[in-house]
Amino acid sequence: MTDEVVLTSTDGVLEVRLNRPEKKNALTHAMYETVSAALEQADTDPSIRVALLTGTGDTFTSGNDIKDFQARGASTAPRGGSSFLQVISSMQKPLIAAVNGAAVGVGATMLLHCDLIVAARSARFVMPFTSLALIPEAASTLLVPRLLGHQRASALLLLGEPLDAAKALEWGLVNWVVEDRMVMETAREIGRRLAALPPEAVRLTKRLMRHGEPTVAGRIKEEMGIFSERLASEEAQEAFTAFMEKRKPDYSRLR
Ligand code: COA
């Protein structure tokens, strides 16, 4: 049996590839556990600066394995999916998604916790929870209306209407739509760009953006506290010095 999750790292970017193409990369309990462990480890490994999620073949992922759902039945035991959502929603390092095809169910809702998303022109996004007698997860009932407005969210979450890549771009669900063959190349390039940036500044910026419902005044105060610390940081000093010396900054020795 081939690995159902393939992990590789290059240039500070951990690639996590869902690799169960014969089942359209449907996520089993074991796959969730492997992905969660890899992302948790990446978050504390100083050699990794960015994680990138993608899938093998023509599908990003068809979501939770429905056979697993069926087997789970009335059991209330914790499952891999909920810890996976905890992990991706609390990751400190940036998470990129290279959506190489259909993203269904949790395959679509997990994208709400990714920071930058490259989609293939053939990608589409479907959240068919109600038709499976389920409700949407991953805080999508909060995040989709916030991102798209109530009416658009209702079409996606109540009706389960599919969204194509062009509309996903127009609605701000993804950052870039590229030809299918360019998805990985584009996502890796974004990964390399992020990995070359000062890591602490990137983590802090992500943390500030992902905060809950702060007041503007509270946010200005919080930003100023962190901004002052940043001014004194080794990263900022390197950035300032490089600017003054008319050279590129080098953050490679910083952790
Ligand atoms: N769980 C379990 N098996 C799945 C699956 C899932 N989420 N998604 C696809 N598969 C299986 C199919 O049962 C089929 O298995 P088989 O070859 O043994 O019959 C195989 O993967 C290929 O899927 P198929 O539907 O034939 O491919 P397709 O190209 O026609 O369609 C999708 C691909 C992704 C559009 C379609 O499979 C789909 O919509 N799946 C989503 C299921 C879903 O509702 N997920 C949300 C869970 S909340």
PDB file of C-alpha atoms and ligand atoms in Angstrom:
ATOM      1  CA  MET A   1       0.000   0.000   0.000  1.00  0.00           C
ATOM      2  CA  THR A   2       1.343   3.456  -0.848  1.00  0.00           C
ATOM      3  CA  ASP A   3       1.423   6.179   1.814  1.00  0.00           C
ATOM      4  CA  GLU A   4      -1.952   7.886   2.040  1.00  0.00           C
ATOM      5  CA  VAL A   5      -0.257  11.074   3.181  1.00  0.00           C
ATOM      6  CA  VAL A   6       3.069  12.033   1.615  1.00  0.00           C
ATOM      7  CA  LEU A   7       5.301  14.421   3.552  1.00  0.00           C
ATOM      8  CA  THR A   8       8.253  16.230   2.000  1.00  0.00           C
ATOM      9  CA  SER A   9      10.135  19.340   2.961  1.00  0.00           C
ATOM     10  CA  THR A  10      12.180  21.653   0.763  1.00  0.00           C
ATOM     11  CA  ASP A  11      13.487  25.160   1.381  1.00  0.00           C
ATOM     12  CA  GLY A  12      11.675  25.472   4.742  1.00  0.00           C
ATOM     13  CA  VAL A  13       8.314  24.431   3.255  1.00  0.00           C
ATOM     14  CA  LEU A  14       6.634  21.245   4.496  1.00  0.00           C
ATOM     15  CA  GLU A  15       4.446  19.746   1.781  1.00  0.00           C
ATOM     16  CA  VAL A  16       1.570  17.588   2.971  1.00  0.00           C
ATOM     17  CA  ARG A  17       0.007  15.704   0.083  1.00  0.00           C
ATOM     18  CA  LEU A  18      -3.198  13.728   0.533  1.00  0.00           C
ATOM     19  CA  ASN A  19      -2.521  10.643  -1.512  1.00  0.00           C
ATOM     20  CA  ARG A  20      -5.514   8.379  -1.825  1.00  0.00           C
ATOM     21  CA  PRO A  21      -6.519   9.204  -5.394  1.00  0.00           C
ATOM     22  CA  GLU A  22      -8.608   6.050  -5.913  1.00  0.00           C
ATOM     23  CA  LYS A  23     -10.988   7.441  -3.255  1.00  0.00           C
ATOM     24  CA  LYS A  24     -10.541  11.055  -4.337  1.00  0.00           C
ATOM     25  CA  ASN A  25      -8.313  11.644  -1.280  1.00  0.00           C
ATOM     26  CA  ALA A  26     -11.181  11.052   1.163  1.00  0.00           C
ATOM     27  CA  LEU A  27      -9.788  11.531   4.658  1.00  0.00           C
ATOM     28  CA  THR A  28      -9.698   8.558   6.991  1.00  0.00           C
ATOM     29  CA  HIS A  29      -9.075   8.714  10.722  1.00  0.00           C
ATOM     30  CA  ALA A  30      -5.480   7.571  10.139  1.00  0.00           C
ATOM     31  CA  MET A  31      -4.893  10.261   7.500  1.00  0.00           C
ATOM     32  CA  TYR A  32      -6.183  12.993   9.811  1.00  0.00           C
ATOM     33  CA  GLU A  33      -3.825  11.762  12.513  1.00  0.00           C
ATOM     34  CA  THR A  34      -0.821  11.759  10.181  1.00  0.00           C
ATOM     35  CA  VAL A  35      -1.588  15.255   8.875  1.00  0.00           C
ATOM     36  CA  SER A  36      -2.233  16.635  12.379  1.00  0.00           C
ATOM     37  CA  ALA A  37       1.012  15.195  13.747  1.00  0.00           C
ATOM     38  CA  ALA A  38       2.985  16.569  10.783  1.00  0.00           C
ATOM     39  CA  LEU A  39       1.505  20.057  11.138  1.00  0.00           C
ATOM     40  CA  GLU A  40       1.996  20.113  14.906  1.00  0.00           C
ATOM     41  CA  GLN A  41       5.593  19.114  14.457  1.00  0.00           C
ATOM     42  CA  ALA A  42       6.091  21.698  11.698  1.00  0.00           C
ATOM     43  CA  ASP A  43       4.794  24.408  14.010  1.00  0.00           C
ATOM     44  CA  THR A  44       7.611  23.773  16.483  1.00  0.00           C
ATOM     45  CA  ASP A  45      10.383  22.761  14.055  1.00  0.00           C
ATOM     46  CA  PRO A  46      12.595  25.810  13.429  1.00  0.00           C
ATOM     47  CA  SER A  47      13.687  24.461  10.041  1.00  0.00           C
ATOM     48  CA  ILE A  48      10.072  24.601   8.769  1.00  0.00           C
ATOM     49  CA  ARG A  49       8.564  28.018   8.120  1.00  0.00           C
ATOM     50  CA  VAL A  50       5.480  27.229   6.070  1.00  0.00           C
ATOM     51  CA  ALA A  51       3.189  24.245   5.466  1.00  0.00           C
ATOM     52  CA  LEU A  52       1.518  23.517   2.150  1.00  0.00           C
ATOM     53  CA  LEU A  53      -1.492  21.231   1.712  1.00  0.00           C
ATOM     54  CA  THR A  54      -2.393  19.583  -1.572  1.00  0.00           C
ATOM     55  CA  GLY A  55      -3.804  16.377  -3.040  1.00  0.00           C
ATOM     56  CA  THR A  56      -2.795  13.767  -5.597  1.00  0.00           C
ATOM     57  CA  GLY A  57      -4.684  13.471  -8.881  1.00  0.00           C
ATOM     58  CA  ASP A  58      -7.773  15.388  -9.933  1.00  0.00           C
ATOM     59  CA  THR A  59      -9.190  16.075  -6.445  1.00  0.00           C
ATOM     60  CA  PHE A  60      -7.903  18.126  -3.521  1.00  0.00           C
ATOM     61  CA  THR A  61      -9.987  16.016  -1.165  1.00  0.00           C
ATOM     62  CA  SER A  62     -13.535  14.679  -1.257  1.00  0.00           C
ATOM     63  CA  GLY A  63     -13.773  15.324   2.483  1.00  0.00           C
ATOM     64  CA  ASN A  64     -14.265  12.957   5.344  1.00  0.00           C
ATOM     65  CA  ASP A  65     -14.386   9.303   4.341  1.00  0.00           C
ATOM     66  CA  ILE A  66     -18.105   8.584   4.352  1.00  0.00           C
ATOM     67  CA  LYS A  67     -17.446   4.952   5.251  1.00  0.00           C
ATOM     68  CA  ASP A  68     -15.780   6.181   8.450  1.00  0.00           C
ATOM     69  CA  PHE A  69     -18.827   8.366   9.138  1.00  0.00           C
ATOM     70  CA  GLN A  70     -21.051   5.348   8.646  1.00  0.00           C
ATOM     71  CA  ALA A  71     -18.955   3.169  10.937  1.00  0.00           C
ATOM     72  CA  ARG A  72     -18.851   5.848  13.576  1.00  0.00           C
ATOM     73  CA  GLY A  73     -22.637   5.951  13.876  1.00  0.00           C
ATOM     74  CA  ALA A  74     -23.743   6.960  17.349  1.00  0.00           C
ATOM     75  CA  SER A  75     -20.282   6.742  18.906  1.00  0.00           C
ATOM     76  CA  THR A  76     -19.207   9.910  20.665  1.00  0.00           C
ATOM     77  CA  ALA A  77     -15.551   8.897  20.853  1.00  0.00           C
ATOM     78  CA  PRO A  78     -13.149  11.636  19.743  1.00  0.00           C
ATOM     79  CA  ARG A  79     -12.205  11.285  16.081  1.00  0.00           C
ATOM     80  CA  GLY A  80      -9.267  12.356  13.958  1.00  0.00           C
ATOM     81  CA  GLY A  81     -11.249  15.084  12.211  1.00  0.00           C
ATOM     82  CA  SER A  82     -11.857  17.164  15.309  1.00  0.00           C
ATOM     83  CA  SER A  83      -8.241  17.176  16.425  1.00  0.00           C
ATOM     84  CA  PHE A  84      -7.206  17.986  12.835  1.00  0.00           C
ATOM     85  CA  LEU A  85      -9.472  21.052  12.901  1.00  0.00           C
ATOM     86  CA  GLN A  86      -8.007  22.094  16.243  1.00  0.00           C
ATOM     87  CA  VAL A  87      -4.511  21.811  14.788  1.00  0.00           C
ATOM     88  CA  ILE A  88      -5.086  23.731  11.558  1.00  0.00           C
ATOM     89  CA  SER A  89      -7.128  26.449  13.246  1.00  0.00           C
ATOM     90  CA  SER A  90      -4.427  27.079  15.828  1.00  0.00           C
ATOM     91  CA  MET A  91      -1.316  26.802  13.656  1.00  0.00           C
ATOM     92  CA  GLN A  92       1.074  29.652  14.174  1.00  0.00           C
ATOM     93  CA  LYS A  93       3.006  29.263  10.948  1.00  0.00           C
ATOM     94  CA  PRO A  94       1.412  30.094   7.614  1.00  0.00           C
ATOM     95  CA  LEU A  95      -0.559  27.434   5.832  1.00  0.00           C
ATOM     96  CA  ILE A  96      -0.849  27.443   2.043  1.00  0.00           C
ATOM     97  CA  ALA A  97      -3.332  25.331   0.093  1.00  0.00           C
ATOM     98  CA  ALA A  98      -2.729  24.228  -3.483  1.00  0.00           C
ATOM     99  CA  VAL A  99      -6.239  23.200  -4.497  1.00  0.00           C
ATOM    100  CA  ASN A 100      -5.610  20.910  -7.440  1.00  0.00           C
ATOM    101  CA  GLY A 101      -9.250  19.883  -8.044  1.00  0.00           C
ATOM    102  CA  ALA A 102     -12.528  19.463  -6.195  1.00  0.00           C
ATOM    103  CA  ALA A 103     -12.536  20.413  -2.506  1.00  0.00           C
ATOM    104  CA  VAL A 104     -15.585  18.839  -0.889  1.00  0.00           C
ATOM    105  CA  GLY A 105     -16.886  18.915   2.698  1.00  0.00           C
ATOM    106  CA  VAL A 106     -14.021  19.388   5.110  1.00  0.00           C
ATOM    107  CA  GLY A 107     -11.851  19.715   2.000  1.00  0.00           C
ATOM    108  CA  ALA A 108     -13.542  23.073   1.464  1.00  0.00           C
ATOM    109  CA  THR A 109     -14.001  24.140   5.088  1.00  0.00           C
ATOM    110  CA  MET A 110     -10.356  23.482   6.000  1.00  0.00           C
ATOM    111  CA  LEU A 111      -9.464  26.204   3.480  1.00  0.00           C
ATOM    112  CA  LEU A 112     -10.974  28.785   5.838  1.00  0.00           C
ATOM    113  CA  HIS A 113      -7.994  28.090   8.096  1.00  0.00           C
ATOM    114  CA  CYS A 114      -5.413  28.384   5.331  1.00  0.00           C
ATOM    115  CA  ASP A 115      -3.714  31.726   4.861  1.00  0.00           C
ATOM    116  CA  LEU A 116      -3.014  31.716   1.140  1.00  0.00           C
ATOM    117  CA  ILE A 117      -4.804  29.624  -1.450  1.00  0.00           C
ATOM    118  CA  VAL A 118      -3.849  28.795  -5.026  1.00  0.00           C
ATOM    119  CA  ALA A 119      -6.607  27.060  -6.966  1.00  0.00           C
ATOM    120  CA  ALA A 120      -6.482  25.195 -10.264  1.00  0.00           C
ATOM    121  CA  ARG A 121      -8.857  26.472 -12.905  1.00  0.00           C
ATOM    122  CA  SER A 122     -10.679  23.126 -12.651  1.00  0.00           C
ATOM    123  CA  ALA A 123     -11.072  23.370  -8.858  1.00  0.00           C
ATOM    124  CA  ARG A 124     -14.500  23.597  -7.331  1.00  0.00           C
ATOM    125  CA  PHE A 125     -15.705  23.942  -3.800  1.00  0.00           C
ATOM    126  CA  VAL A 126     -18.686  22.110  -2.352  1.00  0.00           C
ATOM    127  CA  MET A 127     -20.023  21.921   1.201  1.00  0.00           C
ATOM    128  CA  PRO A 128     -22.793  19.329   0.911  1.00  0.00           C
ATOM    129  CA  PHE A 129     -23.308  18.870   4.640  1.00  0.00           C
ATOM    130  CA  THR A 130     -27.070  19.328   4.764  1.00  0.00           C
ATOM    131  CA  SER A 131     -27.615  16.767   1.989  1.00  0.00           C
ATOM    132  CA  LEU A 132     -25.757  14.254   4.176  1.00  0.00           C
ATOM    133  CA  ALA A 133     -27.950  15.291   7.127  1.00  0.00           C
ATOM    134  CA  LEU A 134     -24.941  16.894   8.791  1.00  0.00           C
ATOM    135  CA  ILE A 135     -24.067  20.443   9.669  1.00  0.00           C
ATOM    136  CA  PRO A 136     -21.007  22.326   8.413  1.00  0.00           C
ATOM    137  CA  GLU A 137     -17.930  22.155  10.667  1.00  0.00           C
ATOM    138  CA  ALA A 138     -14.592  23.909  11.082  1.00  0.00           C
ATOM    139  CA  ALA A 139     -16.385  27.084  12.252  1.00  0.00           C
ATOM    140  CA  SER A 140     -17.611  27.461   8.672  1.00  0.00           C
ATOM    141  CA  THR A 141     -21.058  28.553   9.906  1.00  0.00           C
ATOM    142  CA  LEU A 142     -19.262  31.556  11.383  1.00  0.00           C
ATOM    143  CA  LEU A 143     -16.486  32.104   8.866  1.00  0.00           C
ATOM    144  CA  VAL A 144     -18.323  31.631   5.536  1.00  0.00           C
ATOM    145  CA  PRO A 145     -21.048  34.238   6.281  1.00  0.00           C
ATOM    146  CA  ARG A 146     -18.361  36.579   7.598  1.00  0.00           C
ATOM    147  CA  LEU A 147     -16.281  36.163   4.453  1.00  0.00           C
ATOM    148  CA  LEU A 148     -19.043  36.055   1.836  1.00  0.00           C
ATOM    149  CA  GLY A 149     -22.164  37.528   3.422  1.00  0.00           C
ATOM    150  CA  HIS A 150     -25.264  35.684   4.559  1.00  0.00           C
ATOM    151  CA  GLN A 151     -26.937  35.073   1.170  1.00  0.00           C
ATOM    152  CA  ARG A 152     -23.908  33.608  -0.556  1.00  0.00           C
ATOM    153  CA  ALA A 153     -23.136  31.552   2.549  1.00  0.00           C
ATOM    154  CA  SER A 154     -26.694  30.218   2.504  1.00  0.00           C
ATOM    155  CA  ALA A 155     -26.358  29.028  -1.086  1.00  0.00           C
ATOM    156  CA  LEU A 156     -23.156  27.212  -0.196  1.00  0.00           C
ATOM    157  CA  LEU A 157     -24.036  25.878   3.252  1.00  0.00           C
ATOM    158  CA  LEU A 158     -27.792  25.397   3.155  1.00  0.00           C
ATOM    159  CA  LEU A 159     -28.159  24.306  -0.468  1.00  0.00           C
ATOM    160  CA  GLY A 160     -24.659  22.888  -0.939  1.00  0.00           C
ATOM    161  CA  GLU A 161     -24.302  24.729  -4.243  1.00  0.00           C
ATOM    162  CA  PRO A 162     -20.905  24.199  -5.868  1.00  0.00           C
ATOM    163  CA  LEU A 163     -18.633  27.154  -6.433  1.00  0.00           C
ATOM    164  CA  ASP A 164     -16.220  27.146  -9.349  1.00  0.00           C
ATOM    165  CA  ALA A 165     -12.705  28.528  -9.189  1.00  0.00           C
ATOM    166  CA  ALA A 166     -13.511  31.785 -10.984  1.00  0.00           C
ATOM    167  CA  LYS A 167     -16.344  32.579  -8.571  1.00  0.00           C
ATOM    168  CA  ALA A 168     -14.198  31.538  -5.589  1.00  0.00           C
ATOM    169  CA  LEU A 169     -11.633  34.094  -6.719  1.00  0.00           C
ATOM    170  CA  GLU A 170     -14.254  36.780  -7.290  1.00  0.00           C
ATOM    171  CA  TRP A 171     -15.739  36.116  -3.831  1.00  0.00           C
ATOM    172  CA  GLY A 172     -12.381  36.192  -2.104  1.00  0.00           C
ATOM    173  CA  LEU A 173     -12.266  32.559  -1.015  1.00  0.00           C
ATOM    174  CA  VAL A 174      -8.978  31.978  -2.873  1.00  0.00           C
ATOM    175  CA  ASN A 175      -6.052  34.220  -3.754  1.00  0.00           C
ATOM    176  CA  TRP A 176      -5.077  32.955  -7.198  1.00  0.00           C
ATOM    177  CA  VAL A 177      -6.544  30.793  -9.957  1.00  0.00           C
ATOM    178  CA  VAL A 178      -3.988  29.326 -12.332  1.00  0.00           C
ATOM    179  CA  GLU A 179      -3.878  26.712 -15.079  1.00  0.00           C
ATOM    180  CA  ASP A 180      -4.065  23.235 -13.537  1.00  0.00           C
ATOM    181  CA  ARG A 181      -0.468  22.349 -14.419  1.00  0.00           C
ATOM    182  CA  MET A 182       0.798  25.523 -12.673  1.00  0.00           C
ATOM    183  CA  VAL A 183      -0.816  24.958  -9.264  1.00  0.00           C
ATOM    184  CA  MET A 184       2.102  23.338  -7.462  1.00  0.00           C
ATOM    185  CA  GLU A 185       4.713  25.568  -9.043  1.00  0.00           C
ATOM    186  CA  THR A 186       2.762  28.666  -8.016  1.00  0.00           C
ATOM    187  CA  ALA A 187       2.109  27.415  -4.473  1.00  0.00           C
ATOM    188  CA  ARG A 188       5.760  26.426  -4.001  1.00  0.00           C
ATOM    189  CA  GLU A 189       6.870  29.855  -5.154  1.00  0.00           C
ATOM    190  CA  ILE A 190       4.557  31.469  -2.579  1.00  0.00           C
ATOM    191  CA  GLY A 191       5.954  29.043   0.012  1.00  0.00           C
ATOM    192  CA  ARG A 192       9.535  30.017  -0.803  1.00  0.00           C
ATOM    193  CA  ARG A 193       8.650  33.711  -0.576  1.00  0.00           C
ATOM    194  CA  LEU A 194       7.062  33.239   2.843  1.00  0.00           C
ATOM    195  CA  ALA A 195       9.934  31.057   4.056  1.00  0.00           C
ATOM    196  CA  ALA A 196      12.443  33.777   3.209  1.00  0.00           C
ATOM    197  CA  LEU A 197      10.665  36.359   5.345  1.00  0.00           C
ATOM    198  CA  PRO A 198      11.585  36.963   9.005  1.00  0.00           C
ATOM    199  CA  PRO A 199       9.762  34.077  10.727  1.00  0.00           C
ATOM    200  CA  GLU A 200       8.744  35.747  13.969  1.00  0.00           C
ATOM    201  CA  ALA A 201       7.269  38.747  12.117  1.00  0.00           C
ATOM    202  CA  VAL A 202       5.276  36.356   9.914  1.00  0.00           C
ATOM    203  CA  ARG A 203       3.978  34.359  12.911  1.00  0.00           C
ATOM    204  CA  LEU A 204       2.997  37.488  14.830  1.00  0.00           C
ATOM    205  CA  THR A 205       1.201  38.973  11.816  1.00  0.00           C
ATOM    206  CA  LYS A 206      -0.758  35.758  11.338  1.00  0.00           C
ATOM    207  CA  ARG A 207      -1.639  35.691  15.034  1.00  0.00           C
ATOM    208  CA  LEU A 208      -2.961  39.246  14.909  1.00  0.00           C
ATOM    209  CA  MET A 209      -5.027  38.589  11.775  1.00  0.00           C
ATOM    210  CA  ARG A 210      -6.539  35.411  13.165  1.00  0.00           C
ATOM    211  CA  HIS A 211      -7.701  36.901  16.459  1.00  0.00           C
ATOM    212  CA  GLY A 212     -11.402  36.787  17.285  1.00  0.00           C
ATOM    213  CA  GLU A 213     -13.451  39.985  17.489  1.00  0.00           C
ATOM    214  CA  PRO A 214     -11.144  42.657  18.858  1.00  0.00           C
ATOM    215  CA  THR A 215     -12.128  46.267  19.201  1.00  0.00           C
ATOM    216  CA  VAL A 216     -10.185  48.708  17.042  1.00  0.00           C
ATOM    217  CA  ALA A 217      -8.822  50.498  20.121  1.00  0.00           C
ATOM    218  CA  GLY A 218      -7.769  47.222  21.729  1.00  0.00           C
ATOM    219  CA  ARG A 219      -6.131  46.087  18.509  1.00  0.00           C
ATOM    220  CA  ILE A 220      -4.144  49.332  18.141  1.00  0.00           C
ATOM    221  CA  LYS A 221      -2.865  48.893  21.693  1.00  0.00           C
ATOM    222  CA  GLU A 222      -1.966  45.263  21.111  1.00  0.00           C
ATOM    223  CA  GLU A 223      -0.237  46.083  17.826  1.00  0.00           C
ATOM    224  CA  MET A 224       1.762  48.864  19.436  1.00  0.00           C
ATOM    225  CA  GLY A 225       3.017  46.569  22.219  1.00  0.00           C
ATOM    226  CA  ILE A 226       4.182  43.981  19.721  1.00  0.00           C
ATOM    227  CA  PHE A 227       5.471  46.664  17.337  1.00  0.00           C
ATOM    228  CA  SER A 228       7.795  48.024  20.038  1.00  0.00           C
ATOM    229  CA  GLU A 229       9.141  44.545  20.736  1.00  0.00           C
ATOM    230  CA  ARG A 230       9.621  44.045  17.013  1.00  0.00           C
ATOM    231  CA  LEU A 231      11.697  47.208  16.680  1.00  0.00           C
ATOM    232  CA  ALA A 232      14.206  45.750  19.105  1.00  0.00           C
ATOM    233  CA  SER A 233      14.232  42.270  17.563  1.00  0.00           C
ATOM    234  CA  GLU A 234      17.201  40.735  15.759  1.00  0.00           C
ATOM    235  CA  GLU A 235      14.986  40.286  12.696  1.00  0.00           C
ATOM    236  CA  ALA A 236      14.117  43.955  12.472  1.00  0.00           C
ATOM    237  CA  GLN A 237      17.691  44.989  13.146  1.00  0.00           C
ATOM    238  CA  GLU A 238      18.822  42.792  10.250  1.00  0.00           C
ATOM    239  CA  ALA A 239      16.120  44.299   8.004  1.00  0.00           C
ATOM    240  CA  PHE A 240      17.127  47.866   8.903  1.00  0.00           C
ATOM    241  CA  THR A 241      20.849  47.175   8.575  1.00  0.00           C
ATOM    242  CA  ALA A 242      20.377  45.481   5.197  1.00  0.00           C
ATOM    243  CA  PHE A 243      18.346  48.452   3.974  1.00  0.00           C
ATOM    244  CA  MET A 244      21.016  50.898   5.083  1.00  0.00           C
ATOM    245  CA  GLU A 245      23.784  48.733   3.587  1.00  0.00           C
ATOM    246  CA  LYS A 246      21.821  48.376   0.315  1.00  0.00           C
ATOM    247  CA  ARG A 247      21.889  44.564   0.463  1.00  0.00           C
ATOM    248  CA  LYS A 248      19.292  41.805   0.789  1.00  0.00           C
ATOM    249  CA  PRO A 249      18.470  40.851   4.385  1.00  0.00           C
ATOM    250  CA  ASP A 250      19.589  37.397   5.498  1.00  0.00           C
ATOM    251  CA  TYR A 251      17.307  35.730   8.040  1.00  0.00           C
ATOM    252  CA  SER A 252      18.686  32.248   7.535  1.00  0.00           C
ATOM    253  CA  ARG A 253      20.455  32.061  10.914  1.00  0.00           C
ATOM    254  CA  LEU A 254      17.451  33.353  12.869  1.00  0.00           C
ATOM    255  CA  ARG A 255      14.977  31.018  14.576  1.00  0.00           C
TER     256      ARG A 255
HETATM  257  N1  COA B   1     -15.772   9.001   1.253  1.00  0.00           N
HETATM  258  C1  COA B   1     -15.609   7.736   0.834  1.00  0.00           C
HETATM  259  N2  COA B   1     -15.416   7.389  -0.449  1.00  0.00           N
HETATM  260  C2  COA B   1     -15.409   8.396  -1.340  1.00  0.00           C
HETATM  261  C3  COA B   1     -15.576   9.729  -0.988  1.00  0.00           C
HETATM  262  C4  COA B   1     -15.754  10.031   0.394  1.00  0.00           C
HETATM  263  N3  COA B   1     -15.900  11.276   0.835  1.00  0.00           N
HETATM  264  N4  COA B   1     -15.537  10.492  -2.101  1.00  0.00           N
HETATM  265  C5  COA B   1     -15.322   9.649  -3.134  1.00  0.00           C
HETATM  266  N5  COA B   1     -15.254   8.380  -2.669  1.00  0.00           N
HETATM  267  C6  COA B   1     -15.041   7.149  -3.456  1.00  0.00           C
HETATM  268  C7  COA B   1     -16.256   6.770  -4.266  1.00  0.00           C
HETATM  269  O1  COA B   1     -17.166   6.033  -3.473  1.00  0.00           O
HETATM  270  C8  COA B   1     -15.612   5.929  -5.351  1.00  0.00           C
HETATM  271  O2  COA B   1     -15.287   4.669  -4.813  1.00  0.00           O
HETATM  272  P1  COA B   1     -15.419   3.333  -5.730  1.00  0.00           P
HETATM  273  O3  COA B   1     -14.423   3.531  -6.834  1.00  0.00           O
HETATM  274  O4  COA B   1     -15.047   2.238  -4.785  1.00  0.00           O
HETATM  275  O5  COA B   1     -16.822   3.315  -6.211  1.00  0.00           O
HETATM  276  C9  COA B   1     -14.274   6.650  -5.591  1.00  0.00           C
HETATM  277  O6  COA B   1     -14.019   7.401  -4.412  1.00  0.00           O
HETATM  278  C10 COA B   1     -14.306   7.613  -6.756  1.00  0.00           C
HETATM  279  O7  COA B   1     -15.359   8.551  -6.534  1.00  0.00           O
HETATM  280  P2  COA B   1     -16.426   8.943  -7.660  1.00  0.00           P
HETATM  281  O8  COA B   1     -17.582   9.596  -6.971  1.00  0.00           O
HETATM  282  O9  COA B   1     -16.717   7.769  -8.521  1.00  0.00           O
HETATM  283  O10 COA B   1     -15.578   9.998  -8.499  1.00  0.00           O
HETATM  284  P3  COA B   1     -16.116  11.228  -9.364  1.00  0.00           P
HETATM  285  O11 COA B   1     -14.922  11.727 -10.114  1.00  0.00           O
HETATM  286  O12 COA B   1     -17.336  10.883 -10.116  1.00  0.00           O
HETATM  287  O13 COA B   1     -16.528  12.345  -8.270  1.00  0.00           O
HETATM  288  C11 COA B   1     -16.259  13.654  -6.294  1.00  0.00           C
HETATM  289  C12 COA B   1     -15.565  12.868  -7.397  1.00  0.00           C
HETATM  290  C13 COA B   1     -15.176  14.135  -5.333  1.00  0.00           C
HETATM  291  C14 COA B   1     -16.952  14.867  -6.905  1.00  0.00           C
HETATM  292  C15 COA B   1     -17.319  12.761  -5.616  1.00  0.00           C
HETATM  293  O14 COA B   1     -16.706  11.549  -5.247  1.00  0.00           O
HETATM  294  C16 COA B   1     -17.894  13.396  -4.389  1.00  0.00           C
HETATM  295  O15 COA B   1     -18.699  14.315  -4.483  1.00  0.00           O
HETATM  296  N6  COA B   1     -17.494  12.927  -3.199  1.00  0.00           N
HETATM  297  C17 COA B   1     -17.831  13.703  -2.058  1.00  0.00           C
HETATM  298  C18 COA B   1     -18.508  12.941  -0.995  1.00  0.00           C
HETATM  299  C19 COA B   1     -19.011  13.911   0.041  1.00  0.00           C
HETATM  300  O16 COA B   1     -20.177  14.231   0.075  1.00  0.00           O
HETATM  301  N7  COA B   1     -18.097  14.368   0.936  1.00  0.00           N
HETATM  302  C20 COA B   1     -18.428  15.284   1.991  1.00  0.00           C
HETATM  303  C21 COA B   1     -18.370  14.626   3.318  1.00  0.00           C
HETATM  304  S1  COA B   1     -18.939  15.758   4.546  1.00  0.00           S
END
